[in-house]
Tab-separated table of C-alpha atoms in Angstrom:
chain	number	residue	atom	x	y	z
T	1	MET	CA	-0.046	-0.033	0.046
T	2	ARG	CA	1.238	4.021	-0.500
T	3	PRO	CA	2.279	5.768	2.335
T	4	PHE	CA	-0.014	7.874	4.058
T	5	ARG	CA	-0.321	10.973	2.266
T	6	PHE	CA	-2.795	14.185	3.316
T	7	ARG	CA	-4.190	15.886	0.446
T	8	ALA	CA	-4.502	19.008	2.370
T	9	ASP	CA	-1.076	18.863	3.443
T	10	GLY	CA	-0.494	22.462	1.449
T	11	VAL	CA	-3.645	24.359	2.782
T	12	LEU	CA	-3.018	23.420	6.310
T	13	GLU	CA	0.886	24.478	6.377
T	14	ILE	CA	-0.376	27.628	4.423
T	15	ARG	CA	-2.986	27.963	7.522
T	16	ARG	CA	-0.090	27.251	10.216
T	17	ARG	CA	2.050	30.345	8.593
T	18	PHE	CA	-1.047	32.252	8.457
T	19	ARG	CA	-1.191	31.292	12.448
T	20	ASP	CA	2.550	31.986	13.525
T	21	THR	CA	1.662	35.583	11.587
T	22	ALA	CA	-1.161	35.813	13.602
T	23	GLN	CA	0.969	35.065	16.832
T	24	ALA	CA	3.654	37.300	16.122
T	25	ARG	CA	1.047	40.215	15.188
T	26	LEU	CA	-0.787	39.507	18.444
T	27	ALA	CA	2.890	40.049	20.410
T	28	ARG	CA	3.565	43.225	18.709
T	29	GLU	CA	-0.188	44.649	19.412
T	30	GLU	CA	0.018	43.800	23.086
T	31	HIS	CA	3.790	45.326	23.098
T	32	ALA	CA	2.186	48.345	21.965
T	33	LEU	CA	-0.632	48.121	24.005
T	34	ARG	CA	1.783	48.052	27.008
T	35	ALA	CA	3.753	50.909	25.553
T	36	ALA	CA	0.468	52.997	25.266
T	37	ALA	CA	-0.196	52.083	28.896
T	38	ARG	CA	3.030	53.384	30.792
T	39	ALA	CA	2.867	56.308	28.174
T	40	VAL	CA	-0.402	56.928	29.861
T	41	GLU	CA	1.023	56.369	33.382
T	42	GLN	CA	3.660	59.170	32.411
T	43	ALA	CA	1.356	61.519	31.199
T	44	ALA	CA	-0.590	61.128	34.571
T	45	SER	CA	2.322	60.948	36.365
T	46	ALA	CA	3.350	64.385	34.473
T	47	ILE	CA	0.292	66.297	35.640
T	48	ASP	CA	0.416	65.251	39.185
T	49	GLU	CA	4.190	67.182	39.237
T	50	ALA	CA	2.986	69.363	37.249
T	51	GLU	CA	-0.093	70.154	39.480
T	52	GLN	CA	2.340	69.661	42.910
T	53	ALA	CA	4.710	72.658	41.035
T	54	TYR	CA	1.449	74.739	41.052
T	55	ARG	CA	0.191	74.563	44.323
T	56	THR	CA	3.727	74.908	45.470
T	57	ALA	CA	4.407	78.179	43.125
T	58	LEU	CA	0.542	79.343	44.546
T	59	ALA	CA	1.925	78.937	48.538
T	60	THR	CA	5.060	80.765	47.613
T	61	GLY	CA	3.677	83.791	46.160
T	62	HIS	CA	5.228	83.652	42.455
T	63	ASP	CA	3.750	86.675	40.066
T	64	VAL	CA	0.483	86.228	37.608
T	65	THR	CA	2.618	85.693	34.554
T	66	GLU	CA	3.982	82.607	36.117
T	67	PHE	CA	0.381	81.205	37.632
T	68	GLY	CA	-0.777	81.562	34.256
T	69	ARG	CA	2.198	79.824	32.406
T	70	HIS	CA	1.851	76.860	35.206
T	71	ARG	CA	-1.969	76.609	34.368
T	72	ASN	CA	-1.233	76.500	30.393
T	73	TRP	CA	1.623	73.829	31.093
T	74	ILE	CA	-1.306	71.734	33.070
T	75	ASP	CA	-3.898	72.296	30.325
T	76	GLN	CA	-0.987	71.185	27.684
T	77	LEU	CA	0.084	67.825	29.512
T	78	ARG	CA	-4.091	67.053	30.239
T	79	ARG	CA	-4.493	67.269	26.278
T	80	ARG	CA	-1.660	65.195	25.687
T	81	LEU	CA	-3.022	62.883	28.503
T	82	GLU	CA	-6.081	62.516	26.396
T	83	ARG	CA	-3.968	62.166	23.252
T	84	VAL	CA	-2.071	58.755	24.912
T	85	ARG	CA	-5.547	57.070	26.297
T	86	GLU	CA	-7.187	57.731	22.808
T	87	GLY	CA	-3.530	55.579	21.952
T	88	LEU	CA	-4.173	53.680	24.677
T	89	GLU	CA	-7.716	52.979	23.186
T	90	VAL	CA	-6.857	52.323	19.868
T	91	GLN	CA	-4.081	49.849	20.991
T	92	THR	CA	-7.031	47.995	22.846
T	93	ARG	CA	-8.803	47.554	19.552
T	94	ALA	CA	-6.090	46.850	17.594
T	95	VAL	CA	-5.133	43.676	20.203
T	96	ALA	CA	-8.989	42.733	20.142
T	97	SER	CA	-8.751	42.722	16.171
T	98	ALA	CA	-5.281	40.640	16.716
T	99	ARG	CA	-6.473	38.059	19.135
T	100	GLU	CA	-9.829	37.596	17.398
T	101	ALA	CA	-7.371	37.260	13.796
T	102	LEU	CA	-5.174	34.328	15.894
T	103	ARG	CA	-8.613	33.059	17.337
T	104	LEU	CA	-10.078	32.541	13.827
T	105	ALA	CA	-6.479	31.226	12.263
T	106	ASP	CA	-6.516	28.596	14.795
T	107	ARG	CA	-9.797	27.083	14.537
T	108	ASP	CA	-8.773	26.833	10.471
T	109	VAL	CA	-5.235	24.940	11.306
T	110	ARG	CA	-7.475	22.626	14.287
T	111	VAL	CA	-10.290	22.162	11.503
T	112	LEU	CA	-7.821	20.862	9.235
T	113	GLU	CA	-5.674	18.817	11.411
T	114	ARG	CA	-8.669	16.912	12.913
T	115	LEU	CA	-9.383	16.222	8.912
T	116	ARG	CA	-6.024	14.947	8.699
T	117	GLU	CA	-5.875	12.797	11.867
T	118	ARG	CA	-9.622	11.633	10.733
T	119	ALA	CA	-7.847	10.517	7.057
T	120	LEU	CA	-4.934	8.936	8.993
T	121	ALA	CA	-6.731	6.789	11.188
T	122	LYS	CA	-9.093	5.610	7.734
T	123	TYR	CA	-5.459	5.065	6.431
T	124	GLN	CA	-4.500	3.158	8.994
T	125	LEU	CA	-7.647	1.180	9.341
T	126	ASN	CA	-7.103	-0.133	5.542
T	127	VAL	CA	-3.696	-1.172	5.793
T	128	ARG	CA	-4.331	-3.399	8.768
T	129	ARG	CA	-7.108	-4.953	6.676
T	130	ASP	CA	-4.804	-5.213	3.940
T	131	GLU	CA	-2.508	-6.992	6.207
T	132	MET	CA	-5.298	-9.192	7.553
T	133	LYS	CA	-6.457	-10.078	3.978
T	134	GLN	CA	-2.852	-10.859	2.655
T	135	LEU	CA	-2.599	-13.121	6.189
T	136	ASP	CA	-5.681	-14.775	5.525
T	137	GLU	CA	-4.801	-15.023	1.926
T	138	PHE	CA	-0.999	-16.945	2.864
T	139	ALA	CA	-3.247	-19.121	5.504
T	140	ALA	CA	-5.577	-19.890	2.829
T	141	LEU	CA	-2.753	-21.365	0.840
T	142	GLN	CA	-0.656	-22.568	3.312
T	143	PHE	CA	-4.104	-24.846	4.484
T	144	GLY	CA	-4.254	-25.928	0.556
T	145	ARG	CA	-0.873	-26.814	0.636
T	146	ARG	CA	-0.850	-28.791	3.340
T	147	LEU	CA	-4.264	-30.679	2.314
T	148	VAL	CA	-2.594	-31.358	-1.272
T	149	GLU	CA	0.581	-33.028	0.747
T	150	GLN	CA	-1.503	-35.257	2.865
T	151	GLU	CA	-3.538	-36.345	-0.090
T	152	ARG	CA	-0.421	-37.391	-2.367
T	153	MET	CA	0.641	-39.246	1.356
T	154	SER	CA	-2.175	-40.824	2.021
């Protein structure tokens, strides 16, 4: 009997590569998500520090222009925080999209792998049947030969 060959092996290999690509994409997106989360933390920390500096300036009694500069600086930092939060939301959606793409790619691979396993099991069953058939034929030949030898002897 010919060796086992799964006809869809090429498709299975392509789908495995696609899954590997999806895994790599998810890893990149998660790395970018962590970076975006750190940027949000840093922006929030910068606002806290700026507000603390503003309170210190108020307590020490600086002039009005200094207070205005502090408020403008804090407003700029808040706008930056909003931008990085929006970036974090975008990155969160990108991670969700990459995770879904990986889930679908993995499902496609698992479907083909199950088909391959079924085809292999069917092939192995046929091989066993062929072996049993050959053994039966051999046993029948042996029996026939012994029967002929016994008839000659008697």
